Amino acid sequence: MGSVQIVTTILAAAITAVAVWLAVRAVMKMVAVIRLGQPAPERFTDKATRTKTMLAETAGHTRMLRWSVVGAAHWFVMVGFIVLSLLVLEAYFEVVSAKGGLPLIGGLTIYGLVTELIAVLGVVGILVLIAIRVRNRPTRPGGRSRFTGSTMWQGYFVEAVVLAVLIMGFVIRGFKVATDHFEYPAWATPVSHAVGALLPNWEAGVSIAAFIKIAISMTWLIVIALNVTMGVAWHRFLAFFNIFFKRDPGEKGSGLGALRPMMSEGKPLDFEEADPEKDQFGVAQVEQFTWKGLLDFSTCTECGRCQSQCPAWNTGKPLSPKLLVLSLRDHAYAKAPYLLAGGGKDLTGEEKATAAQLAHLDVLALAEGDKPLIGTAEEGGIIDPDVLWSCTTCGACVEQCPVDIEHVDHIVDMRRYQVLIESSFPSEAGVMLRNLENKGNPWGAPPNTREDWTKGLDFEVPRVGEVDDFEYLFWVGCAGAFEDRAKKTTRAVATLLNEAGVSFAILGEGETCSGDPARRIGNEFVFQMLAQQNVETLNEAFEGREKAKRKIVATCPHCFNTLGNEYGQLGGEFEVVHHTQLLAHLVSTGKLTPVQPVDGGVTYHDPCYLGRHNRVFAAPREVLGDAIQGEITEMPRNSERSFCCGAGGARMWMEEKIGKRINVDRVEEAMSTGAKTVAVGCPFCSTMLNDGVNGKGAGEQVEVVDVASVLLRSVKPDTTPGEKETEPVAG
């Protein structure tokens, strides 16, 4: 060992020791912060499925590859980081000797070939990612960037380090080639041999280059260890855990569909026995999120895919799912010293720590502990109320997140505390909640008018209890019973079911609101009240039947989601289908036959709670394709990336005062297709898009109509004489 090798070896050992010590300290801090969260025992179930899902999402990049170019580039960089870590390890042997290499596998030609190929593709991949980041930089002219609000220097730093480490790998191999110490043939490592042809025969060059590679790698480790909130770097370690512990590992739409029930100490909250002074009602402090929530915040990569898909952000609202998560992350880590010292407020708002416990704390940590989780900038709040209430719970953020962060659950948990304990929510939504409690529907319509939609039909609509048997219980829903446009859909579905000979019955006045708007706004108490009443009614209607024969068809995706995914939490197990699914089946089996094509062109708007939340994409398109006897015209944002109508998350009953109206944005996209008919599968979407069309004064050119009505026009052209569901603008 020469003098150069002695110096490089000592320096490599020193910087490695510092980096490892700092990294261990950082990991311990992160674990301590995450452990501050509330219990979540359900995250440890079905470890085999969790492992399989985690491996599929990480190794297969199943979510990232939805964005083909960036997904492929990221895959090569990820594989390069994992596999080429072996080359960093090999550098410790090379820093000692120019002939050094990994034991056992170091001399294998296949090892040289694979690492060469991965290094080349890794360089290409990281250059692509750098180009994408530069092209989408927040300061670029025109439009909002998905990187707006991200800590850009951290992204550039990580990408520069990856590129530098890959390049230094070729430099080390090049010096080995130049000094005739390289063990791999030119055909297996052509780039290394090409680099070697340019370098001098300098034996010390191998050790110096190896030390530089180690120094770059350890500098990266030191920097991220000193920045525990540097998600753009830490996600490459935390993502494996965050994906493993996702809510529903066996489901494609994990984190969507049903909301998590209200939890306290890791158990669902029982409202009959709950005490606000002893039980947690939603989330009022960052430590009241589960440990998985704190892991979510720590794992955020700041990539901004959630932000780029968010309807609120895209229409000028203050909500960005990414910035919300980053705010919670930064707050959690800033507050951590105070919490770890024993500080924090109990459920009555009293300080838990003694003065002695808090005496040594930094004043900034103490100040962080006094900040309200929800509050305006003047109040020192972490999350502004306008941010919290801008969410439509459409799930676009959850759908696009490459590391499975569950934004919607966290937002609703914060809403729950604001509604149930603080009684703080948009005032106009209070009317809706009072109507739910007093009338059983958000419009406040008289319950005895729930069956008025049946008047004028040329067949009898049977009621549960009046018929001995039925195959489907037709869940009409509040909109389908009371809202004029939705009633047309209800009549169309009933007519089609009757035409197909399907045996069905309705609950009539026995039906009440499913509770979806109450739950999404955060009023779990009202949801439970309505849901328990409905579960009792439905169980009585299906008494004696096994689950497979307890069939419900619903026209509202919000009811469809609630009955099918959430009533099971309260003892209601049913087989729930959306009306487009049933209609698609009836057409495919020949029980309904479209005879007259619907012309003028049709585009389809995917409702969030039917599509993203429940993965129903094909059925409505099949129905429309049969009805028009051709292909529908797709909007640019469709299927998983469909743009929200703006009504979800109880936003239907709140004024949209900030930025552009979400429904107008969506209507403009629909009109850009040139289609004369915008088909929907949700009464909320129908209302919002109709309002958007009318607002643009296009009511005579474009109509918004449910899929069922489109099919009915084709199956029974004489039944619907072509009246438009879009009402002309008054005046």
Coordinates of N, CA, C and O in Angstrom, one line a residue, residues 114-167:
V114 N -23.7 -6.5 -16.0 CA -25.0 -6.0 -15.4 C -24.7 -4.6 -14.8 O -25.5 -3.7 -15.0
T115 N -23.7 -4.5 -14.0 CA -23.4 -3.2 -13.4 C -23.1 -2.1 -14.5 O -23.5 -0.9 -14.3
E116 N -22.4 -2.5 -15.5 CA -22.2 -1.5 -16.6 C -23.5 -1.1 -17.3 O -23.7 0.1 -17.5
L117 N -24.3 -2.0 -17.6 CA -25.6 -1.7 -18.2 C -26.5 -0.8 -17.3 O -27.0 0.2 -17.7
I118 N -26.5 -1.2 -16.0 CA -27.4 -0.4 -15.1 C -26.8 1.0 -14.9 O -27.5 2.0 -14.8
A119 N -25.5 1.1 -14.9 CA -24.8 2.4 -14.7 C -25.1 3.3 -15.9 O -25.5 4.5 -15.8
V120 N -25.1 2.7 -17.1 CA -25.4 3.5 -18.3 C -26.8 4.0 -18.3 O -27.1 5.2 -18.6
L121 N -27.7 3.1 -18.0 CA -29.2 3.4 -18.0 C -29.5 4.4 -16.9 O -30.3 5.2 -17.0
G122 N -28.7 4.2 -15.7 CA -28.9 5.1 -14.6 C -28.5 6.5 -15.0 O -29.2 7.5 -14.6
V123 N -27.4 6.7 -15.7 CA -27.0 8.0 -16.2 C -28.0 8.7 -17.1 O -28.4 9.8 -16.9
V124 N -28.5 7.9 -18.0 CA -29.6 8.4 -18.9 C -30.8 8.7 -18.1 O -31.4 9.8 -18.3
G125 N -31.2 7.9 -17.2 CA -32.4 8.1 -16.3 C -32.3 9.4 -15.5 O -33.2 10.2 -15.5
I126 N -31.1 9.6 -14.9 CA -31.0 10.7 -14.0 C -30.9 12.0 -14.8 O -31.4 13.1 -14.4
L127 N -30.4 12.0 -16.0 CA -30.4 13.1 -16.9 C -31.8 13.5 -17.3 O -32.1 14.7 -17.4
V128 N -32.6 12.5 -17.6 CA -34.0 12.7 -17.9 C -34.7 13.4 -16.8 O -35.5 14.3 -16.9
L129 N -34.5 12.9 -15.5 CA -35.2 13.4 -14.4 C -34.7 14.9 -14.1 O -35.5 15.7 -13.7
I130 N -33.4 15.1 -14.3 CA -32.9 16.5 -14.2 C -33.6 17.4 -15.2 O -34.0 18.5 -14.9
A131 N -33.7 16.9 -16.4 CA -34.3 17.7 -17.5 C -35.8 18.0 -17.2 O -36.3 19.2 -17.4
I132 N -36.5 17.0 -16.6 CA -37.9 17.2 -16.3 C -38.0 18.2 -15.1 O -38.9 19.1 -15.2
R133 N -37.1 18.1 -14.1 CA -37.2 19.1 -13.0 C -36.9 20.5 -13.5 O -37.6 21.4 -13.1
V134 N -35.9 20.6 -14.4 CA -35.6 22.0 -14.9 C -36.8 22.5 -15.7 O -37.1 23.7 -15.6
R135 N -37.3 21.7 -16.6 CA -38.4 22.1 -17.5 C -39.6 22.5 -16.7 O -40.4 23.4 -17.1
N136 N -39.9 21.8 -15.5 CA -41.0 22.1 -14.7 C -40.7 23.0 -13.5 O -41.5 22.9 -12.5
R137 N -39.6 23.7 -13.5 CA -39.2 24.5 -12.3 C -40.3 25.5 -12.0 O -41.0 26.0 -13.0
P138 N -40.6 25.8 -10.8 CA -41.6 26.8 -10.4 C -41.5 28.1 -11.0 O -42.5 28.8 -11.2
T139 N -40.2 28.5 -11.4 CA -40.0 29.9 -11.9 C -40.2 29.9 -13.4 O -40.0 31.0 -14.0
R140 N -40.5 28.8 -14.0 CA -40.7 28.8 -15.5 C -41.9 29.7 -15.9 O -42.8 29.8 -15.1
P141 N -41.9 30.3 -17.1 CA -43.0 31.1 -17.5 C -44.2 30.3 -17.8 O -44.1 29.2 -18.4
G142 N -45.4 30.7 -17.3 CA -46.7 30.1 -17.7 C -47.0 28.9 -16.9 O -46.3 27.9 -16.8
G143 N -48.2 29.0 -16.2 CA -48.7 27.8 -15.5 C -48.1 27.5 -14.2 O -47.0 28.0 -13.9
R144 N -48.8 26.7 -13.4 CA -48.3 26.3 -12.1 C -47.5 25.0 -12.3 O -47.9 24.1 -13.0
S145 N -46.4 24.9 -11.6 CA -45.6 23.7 -11.6 C -45.9 22.8 -10.5 O -46.3 23.2 -9.4
R146 N -45.8 21.5 -10.8 CA -46.0 20.5 -9.7 C -44.9 20.6 -8.7 O -45.0 20.0 -7.6
F147 N -43.8 21.3 -9.0 CA -42.7 21.5 -8.0 C -42.9 22.7 -7.2 O -42.0 23.0 -6.4
T148 N -44.0 23.5 -7.5 CA -44.2 24.7 -6.7 C -44.3 24.3 -5.2 O -45.1 23.5 -4.8
G149 N -43.5 25.0 -4.4 CA -43.5 24.7 -2.9 C -42.5 23.6 -2.5 O -42.3 23.4 -1.3
S150 N -42.0 22.9 -3.5 CA -41.0 21.9 -3.2 C -39.6 22.6 -2.9 O -39.4 23.7 -3.4
T151 N -38.8 21.9 -2.1 CA -37.5 22.5 -1.8 C -36.5 22.1 -2.9 O -35.9 21.1 -2.9
M152 N -36.4 23.0 -3.9 CA -35.7 22.7 -5.1 C -34.3 22.3 -5.0 O -33.8 21.4 -5.6
W153 N -33.6 23.0 -4.0 CA -32.1 22.7 -3.9 C -31.9 21.2 -3.5 O -30.9 20.6 -3.9
Q154 N -32.8 20.7 -2.7 CA -32.7 19.3 -2.3 C -32.8 18.4 -3.5 O -32.1 17.4 -3.6
G155 N -33.8 18.7 -4.4 CA -33.9 17.8 -5.5 C -32.7 17.9 -6.4 O -32.2 16.8 -6.9
Y156 N -32.2 19.1 -6.7 CA -31.0 19.2 -7.5 C -29.8 18.6 -6.9 O -29.0 17.9 -7.6
F157 N -29.7 18.7 -5.6 CA -28.6 18.1 -4.9 C -28.6 16.6 -5.0 O -27.6 16.0 -5.3
V158 N -29.7 16.0 -4.7 CA -29.8 14.5 -4.8 C -29.5 14.0 -6.2 O -28.8 13.1 -6.4
E159 N -30.1 14.7 -7.2 CA -29.9 14.3 -8.6 C -28.4 14.5 -9.0 O -27.8 13.6 -9.7
A160 N -27.8 15.6 -8.6 CA -26.4 15.8 -8.9 C -25.5 14.7 -8.3 O -24.5 14.3 -8.9
V161 N -25.8 14.3 -7.0 CA -25.0 13.3 -6.4 C -25.1 12.0 -7.1 O -24.1 11.3 -7.3
V162 N -26.4 11.6 -7.5 CA -26.5 10.4 -8.2 C -25.7 10.4 -9.5 O -25.0 9.4 -9.8
L163 N -25.8 11.5 -10.2 CA -25.1 11.6 -11.5 C -23.6 11.5 -11.2 O -22.8 10.8 -11.9
A164 N -23.1 12.2 -10.2 CA -21.7 12.2 -9.9 C -21.2 10.8 -9.5 O -20.1 10.4 -9.9
V165 N -21.9 10.1 -8.7 CA -21.5 8.8 -8.2 C -21.4 7.8 -9.4 O -20.5 7.0 -9.6
L166 N -22.4 7.9 -10.3 CA -22.4 7.1 -11.5 C -21.2 7.4 -12.4 O -20.5 6.5 -12.9
I167 N -20.9 8.7 -12.6 CA -19.8 9.1 -13.4 C -18.5 8.6 -12.8 O -17.6 8.1 -13.5

